[in-house]
Amino acid sequence: MALADSARGLPNGGGVSPAAGSGAPGSGAAAAATGGWSSFPEIVELNVGGQVYVTRRCTVVSVRDSLLWRMFSQQQPSELPRDSKGRFFLDRDGFLFRYILDYLRDLQLVLPEHFPERSRLQREAEYFQLPDLARRLAQTRAAAARPAVLHRDGSICADEPPPLLGYLEAEPLEGGGGAAASAPSPTASRSPSGGPLLTPSQSLDGAGGRRSGYITIGYRGSYTIGREAQADAKFRRVARITVCGKTALAKEVFGETLNESRDPDRPPERYTARYYLKFNFLEQAFDRLSEAGFRMAACSSTGTCAFAPEQGGPADDKIWTSYTEYVFCRD
């Protein structure tokens, strides 16, 4: 980040009297007591990694001793880096900063379901020196990683440790007794419907703990072939790989490589056609789908051809463009 080192190393308080620091966030008394605040506008514009945010000054200084509090209360506006349009610039993840700003508004942590970037958001919270937010994120990550246990009555508890060998209860063997009767067997534990109880590695969403469904991968490609220079042809130039399907499935398969900027906060059970991948290699997308248990079910492609006249020469070169979709499914 292009922030001066003085913004990080400011002592707590920075010469501000305790009375000023103990005032309510954004209060007029605190602003008057802190010399730097009066130099900032009431509404501040932030450019965070290319994403523009507009918020109130009292919001960014709502957590005392945080990095933003030091920037906007202990420094003058002229000391902070700006972009070409005069916005205050921070060289951090612009998409994750929306959750940092939400936390600063009311000091509550609210994330979408199946949020795959908790570890990265925790790193951002640590960078902005928000210890309470970092602690909450660490707790949610630990809770998400804890396996769920399905009881015989059909209830689920995620707080209990997984049972030995993945069985909750042993049933006596027919015609036996003693130690042999108390030993668990793969067919001993049953669910209320008569089937085997789910082990910690499984879920209620399908076999092996994986949801069934479809994901469609699409891309537009182009290549140019000249009449006498086929060796110089440029094949399959892929600009962007799109992802269509259920939000939860797309996030499960592609994780942090999924760009959600065109459709943020989409509920997990809703469908979207606006996601795309952060890489341009189809084979990489195929590998991820294969590792997640998907298989290709169908594909289709359309193409067009046009002539590209060269400067001072005949229009001999042909530009081929195509749009291709691959449909993957998981039972």
Coordinates of C-alpha atoms in Angstrom, one line a residue:
M1 CA 0.0 0.0 0.0
A2 CA 1.3 3.5 -0.9
L3 CA 0.6 4.7 2.7
A4 CA 3.4 6.5 4.4
D5 CA 5.1 4.7 7.3
S6 CA 4.0 7.4 9.6
A7 CA 0.4 6.3 9.3
R8 CA 1.3 2.9 10.7
G9 CA 3.6 4.0 13.5
L10 CA 1.6 6.7 15.0
P11 CA 1.4 6.3 18.8
N12 CA -1.9 5.6 20.4
G13 CA -3.7 8.9 20.8
G14 CA -1.2 10.8 18.6
G15 CA -1.3 13.8 21.0
V16 CA -5.1 13.7 21.3
S17 CA -6.4 14.2 24.8
P18 CA -8.2 11.2 26.5
A19 CA -11.4 13.2 26.6
A20 CA -11.4 13.5 22.8
G21 CA -10.6 9.8 22.3
S22 CA -13.4 8.7 24.7
G23 CA -16.1 10.5 22.8
A24 CA -18.6 8.6 20.7
P25 CA -17.4 7.7 17.2
G26 CA -18.1 10.6 14.9
S27 CA -19.3 12.9 17.6
G28 CA -18.9 16.7 17.2
A29 CA -16.9 16.9 20.5
A30 CA -14.3 14.3 19.3
A31 CA -14.0 16.0 16.0
A32 CA -13.4 19.3 17.5
A33 CA -10.8 18.0 19.9
T34 CA -8.8 16.2 17.2
G35 CA -7.0 18.7 15.0
G36 CA -6.8 16.5 11.9
W37 CA -10.5 15.7 11.7
S38 CA -11.5 19.3 11.0
S39 CA -9.4 19.2 7.8
F40 CA -11.3 16.3 6.3
P41 CA -14.7 16.7 4.5
E42 CA -17.8 15.2 6.1
I43 CA -18.2 12.8 3.2
V44 CA -15.0 11.0 2.1
E45 CA -14.4 9.1 -1.2
L46 CA -12.1 6.1 -1.0
N47 CA -10.5 4.3 -3.9
V48 CA -9.7 0.8 -2.6
G49 CA -7.9 -1.3 -5.2
G50 CA -9.9 0.4 -8.0
Q51 CA -13.3 0.1 -6.2
V52 CA -14.8 3.4 -5.2
Y53 CA -16.6 3.8 -1.9
V54 CA -18.3 6.9 -0.6
T55 CA -19.0 7.1 3.2
R56 CA -19.0 9.4 6.1
R57 CA -15.9 10.4 7.9
C58 CA -17.3 9.3 11.3
T59 CA -17.7 5.8 9.8
V60 CA -14.0 5.3 8.9
V61 CA -12.9 6.5 12.3
S62 CA -15.5 4.5 14.3
V63 CA -12.9 2.0 15.7
R64 CA -10.2 3.8 17.7
D65 CA -6.5 2.8 17.0
S66 CA -7.4 1.1 13.7
L67 CA -5.4 2.0 10.6
L68 CA -8.3 4.1 9.1
W69 CA -8.7 5.9 12.5
R70 CA -5.0 6.9 12.4
M71 CA -5.2 7.9 8.7
F72 CA -8.3 10.1 9.1
S73 CA -7.8 11.5 12.6
Q74 CA -4.0 11.7 13.1
Q75 CA -2.9 13.0 9.7
Q76 CA -3.8 15.8 7.4
P77 CA -5.5 15.2 4.0
S78 CA -2.4 16.3 2.2
E79 CA -0.4 13.5 3.8
L80 CA -2.6 10.7 2.5
P81 CA -2.1 9.2 -1.0
R82 CA -4.8 10.1 -3.6
D83 CA -5.7 8.9 -7.1
S84 CA -6.0 11.0 -10.2
K85 CA -9.5 12.2 -9.2
G86 CA -8.6 13.2 -5.7
R87 CA -10.0 10.2 -3.9
F88 CA -8.1 8.8 -0.9
F89 CA -6.3 5.7 -2.2
L90 CA -5.7 2.3 -0.4
D91 CA -3.9 -0.4 -2.2
R92 CA -6.0 -3.3 -0.8
D93 CA -8.7 -5.8 -2.0
G94 CA -11.5 -3.5 -3.2
F95 CA -14.2 -6.2 -3.2
L96 CA -13.5 -7.4 0.4
F97 CA -13.3 -3.8 1.7
R98 CA -17.1 -3.7 1.4
Y99 CA -17.3 -6.0 4.4
I100 CA -14.8 -4.0 6.3
L101 CA -16.9 -0.9 5.7
D102 CA -20.1 -2.7 6.7
Y103 CA -18.4 -3.7 10.0
L104 CA -17.3 -0.1 10.7
R105 CA -20.9 1.2 10.2
D106 CA -22.5 -0.8 13.1
L107 CA -19.7 -3.1 14.4
Q108 CA -21.6 -6.2 13.3
L109 CA -20.3 -9.1 11.2
V110 CA -22.8 -10.1 8.6
L111 CA -21.6 -12.3 5.7
P112 CA -23.4 -14.1 2.9
E113 CA -24.0 -17.8 3.3
H114 CA -21.3 -20.1 2.0
F115 CA -18.8 -17.2 2.0
P116 CA -15.6 -18.7 0.6
E117 CA -13.1 -15.9 1.5
R118 CA -13.2 -15.8 5.3
S119 CA -9.4 -16.3 5.5
R120 CA -8.7 -13.4 3.1
L121 CA -11.2 -11.2 4.9
Q122 CA -9.5 -12.0 8.2
R123 CA -6.2 -11.0 6.6
E124 CA -7.8 -7.7 5.6
A125 CA -9.2 -7.2 9.1
E126 CA -5.7 -7.7 10.5
Y127 CA -4.2 -5.3 8.1
F128 CA -6.7 -2.6 9.0
Q129 CA -6.0 -3.3 12.6
L130 CA -9.5 -4.4 13.6
P131 CA -8.8 -7.1 16.2
D132 CA -12.4 -7.7 17.1
L133 CA -13.4 -8.4 13.5
A134 CA -10.4 -10.6 13.0
R135 CA -11.3 -12.6 16.1
R136 CA -14.9 -13.1 15.0
L137 CA -13.8 -14.2 11.6
A138 CA -11.4 -16.7 13.2
Q139 CA -14.3 -18.1 15.3
T140 CA -16.6 -18.4 12.2
R141 CA -13.8 -20.2 10.3
A142 CA -13.3 -22.7 13.2
A143 CA -17.1 -23.3 13.4
A144 CA -17.4 -23.8 9.7
A145 CA -14.5 -26.4 9.8
R146 CA -16.1 -28.3 12.7
P147 CA -17.8 -31.5 11.3
A148 CA -21.6 -31.9 11.9
V149 CA -22.9 -35.1 13.5
L150 CA -26.3 -36.6 12.6
H151 CA -28.2 -38.1 15.6
R152 CA -30.6 -41.0 15.4
D153 CA -33.5 -38.7 15.9
G154 CA -32.5 -36.8 12.8
S155 CA -31.1 -33.7 14.6
I156 CA -27.7 -32.3 13.6
C157 CA -25.2 -30.9 16.1
A158 CA -21.9 -29.2 14.9
D159 CA -20.5 -28.7 18.4
E160 CA -19.9 -32.4 19.4
P161 CA -16.6 -34.1 18.4
P162 CA -16.9 -36.7 15.8
P163 CA -17.7 -40.2 17.2
L164 CA -15.1 -42.9 17.1
L165 CA -14.9 -44.5 13.6
G166 CA -17.8 -42.3 12.5
Y167 CA -20.5 -44.3 14.4
L168 CA -22.8 -42.9 17.0
E169 CA -24.2 -46.0 18.5
A170 CA -23.6 -49.7 18.2
E171 CA -26.3 -52.3 17.9
P172 CA -25.8 -55.9 19.3
L173 CA -25.0 -58.6 16.8
E174 CA -27.6 -61.2 16.3
G175 CA -26.9 -64.4 18.2
G176 CA -23.8 -63.0 19.9
G177 CA -22.9 -61.5 23.2
G178 CA -20.1 -60.2 25.3
A179 CA -17.4 -58.1 23.6
A180 CA -18.5 -59.1 20.1
A181 CA -22.0 -57.8 20.8
S182 CA -20.7 -54.3 21.7
A183 CA -18.4 -53.9 18.7
P184 CA -19.6 -51.5 16.0
S185 CA -20.0 -52.7 12.5
P186 CA -20.4 -50.9 9.2
T187 CA -24.1 -52.0 9.1
A188 CA -24.9 -51.4 12.7
S189 CA -25.7 -47.7 12.8
R190 CA -28.9 -46.8 11.0
S191 CA -30.8 -43.6 10.4
P192 CA -34.5 -43.3 11.4
S193 CA -35.4 -44.2 7.8
G194 CA -33.4 -47.4 8.0
G195 CA -30.3 -46.2 6.0
P196 CA -26.9 -45.8 7.5
L197 CA -26.1 -42.7 9.5
L198 CA -24.0 -40.1 7.8
T199 CA -20.3 -39.9 8.8
P200 CA -18.7 -36.5 9.5
S201 CA -17.3 -36.5 5.9
Q202 CA -20.9 -36.6 4.4
S203 CA -23.8 -34.2 4.4
L204 CA -27.5 -34.3 3.7
D205 CA -27.1 -32.7 0.3
G206 CA -26.1 -35.9 -1.5
A207 CA -23.7 -38.8 -1.6
G208 CA -20.3 -37.9 -0.2
G209 CA -21.6 -34.6 1.1
R210 CA -21.8 -33.0 -2.4
R211 CA -24.7 -31.3 -4.0
S212 CA -26.0 -32.5 -7.3
G213 CA -26.6 -30.0 -10.1
Y214 CA -25.3 -28.4 -13.3
I215 CA -22.6 -25.9 -14.2
T216 CA -22.2 -24.4 -17.6
I217 CA -18.8 -23.0 -18.7
G218 CA -18.8 -20.6 -21.7
Y219 CA -16.2 -18.7 -23.6
R220 CA -15.7 -16.6 -26.7
G221 CA -12.7 -17.4 -28.8
S222 CA -11.2 -16.0 -31.9
Y223 CA -8.3 -16.7 -34.3
T224 CA -6.9 -15.3 -37.5
I225 CA -5.7 -17.3 -40.5
G226 CA -4.0 -15.7 -43.5
R227 CA -4.0 -17.2 -47.0
E228 CA -0.2 -17.7 -47.0
A229 CA 0.7 -17.6 -43.4
Q230 CA -1.1 -20.4 -41.5
A231 CA 2.0 -20.9 -39.4
D232 CA 1.3 -17.5 -37.8
A233 CA -2.3 -18.2 -37.0
K234 CA -3.4 -17.2 -33.5
F235 CA -5.6 -19.9 -32.1
R236 CA -8.3 -19.7 -29.5
R237 CA -7.7 -16.4 -27.9
V238 CA -10.0 -16.6 -24.8
A239 CA -10.9 -13.3 -23.3
R240 CA -13.1 -14.5 -20.4
I241 CA -14.6 -17.8 -19.2
T242 CA -18.1 -17.4 -17.9
V243 CA -19.8 -19.6 -15.2
C244 CA -23.5 -20.2 -15.1
G245 CA -25.4 -22.2 -12.5
K246 CA -26.3 -22.3 -8.9
T247 CA -24.3 -19.9 -6.7
A248 CA -23.4 -22.4 -4.1
L249 CA -22.2 -24.9 -6.6
A250 CA -20.0 -22.3 -8.4
K251 CA -18.4 -21.1 -5.2
E252 CA -17.8 -24.7 -4.1
V253 CA -16.0 -25.7 -7.3
F254 CA -14.0 -22.5 -8.1
G255 CA -13.6 -20.8 -4.7
E256 CA -11.3 -17.8 -4.8
T257 CA -10.8 -18.1 -8.5
L258 CA -14.4 -17.0 -9.1
N259 CA -15.0 -13.4 -9.8
E260 CA -18.3 -12.3 -8.3
S261 CA -18.0 -8.6 -9.0
R262 CA -20.9 -8.5 -11.5
D263 CA -23.3 -10.3 -9.2
P264 CA -22.2 -9.9 -5.5
D265 CA -24.2 -11.2 -2.6
R266 CA -26.2 -13.6 -4.7
P267 CA -28.1 -16.0 -2.3
P268 CA -26.6 -19.5 -2.5
E269 CA -29.7 -21.2 -3.8
R270 CA -30.3 -18.7 -6.6
Y271 CA -28.9 -19.1 -10.1
T272 CA -26.6 -16.7 -11.9
A273 CA -25.1 -16.2 -15.4
R274 CA -22.8 -13.3 -14.4
Y275 CA -19.9 -15.0 -12.8
Y276 CA -16.6 -15.4 -14.6
L277 CA -13.2 -16.9 -13.7
K278 CA -10.0 -15.1 -12.8
F279 CA -8.0 -17.3 -15.2
N280 CA -8.3 -17.9 -19.0
F281 CA -7.4 -21.6 -19.3
L282 CA -10.3 -23.9 -20.1
E283 CA -8.3 -26.9 -19.0
Q284 CA -7.8 -25.4 -15.5
A285 CA -11.6 -25.0 -15.2
F286 CA -12.1 -28.6 -16.4
D287 CA -9.6 -29.9 -13.8
R288 CA -11.5 -28.1 -11.0
L289 CA -14.8 -29.5 -12.2
S290 CA -13.4 -33.0 -12.5
E291 CA -11.9 -32.8 -9.0
A292 CA -15.3 -31.8 -7.7
G293 CA -16.9 -34.9 -9.2
F294 CA -18.5 -33.2 -12.3
R295 CA -18.6 -34.8 -15.7
M296 CA -19.3 -33.3 -19.1
A297 CA -22.8 -33.9 -20.2
A298 CA -23.0 -31.8 -23.4
C299 CA -21.3 -29.0 -25.4
S300 CA -22.3 -26.7 -28.2
S301 CA -20.5 -24.1 -30.3
T302 CA -21.3 -21.5 -32.9
G303 CA -18.9 -19.7 -35.2
T304 CA -18.7 -16.9 -37.7
C305 CA -16.0 -15.8 -40.2
A306 CA -15.1 -12.4 -41.5
F307 CA -12.5 -11.0 -43.8
A308 CA -9.9 -8.6 -42.3
P309 CA -8.3 -6.3 -44.9
E310 CA -4.7 -5.5 -44.4
Q311 CA -3.4 -2.0 -45.0
G312 CA -2.4 -1.7 -48.6
G313 CA -3.3 -5.3 -49.4
P314 CA -6.3 -7.6 -50.3
A315 CA -8.7 -8.8 -47.7
D316 CA -7.3 -12.3 -47.6
D317 CA -7.0 -12.9 -43.8
K318 CA -10.0 -14.5 -42.2
I319 CA -11.0 -13.8 -38.6
W320 CA -13.0 -16.7 -37.0
T321 CA -14.9 -16.1 -33.8
S322 CA -16.8 -18.6 -31.9
Y323 CA -18.9 -19.0 -28.7
T324 CA -18.7 -22.4 -27.0
E325 CA -20.5 -23.8 -23.9
Y326 CA -19.7 -26.9 -21.9
V327 CA -22.4 -28.4 -19.6
F328 CA -21.1 -30.3 -16.6
C329 CA -23.3 -32.2 -14.2
R330 CA -22.9 -34.0 -10.9
D331 CA -25.4 -36.6 -9.8

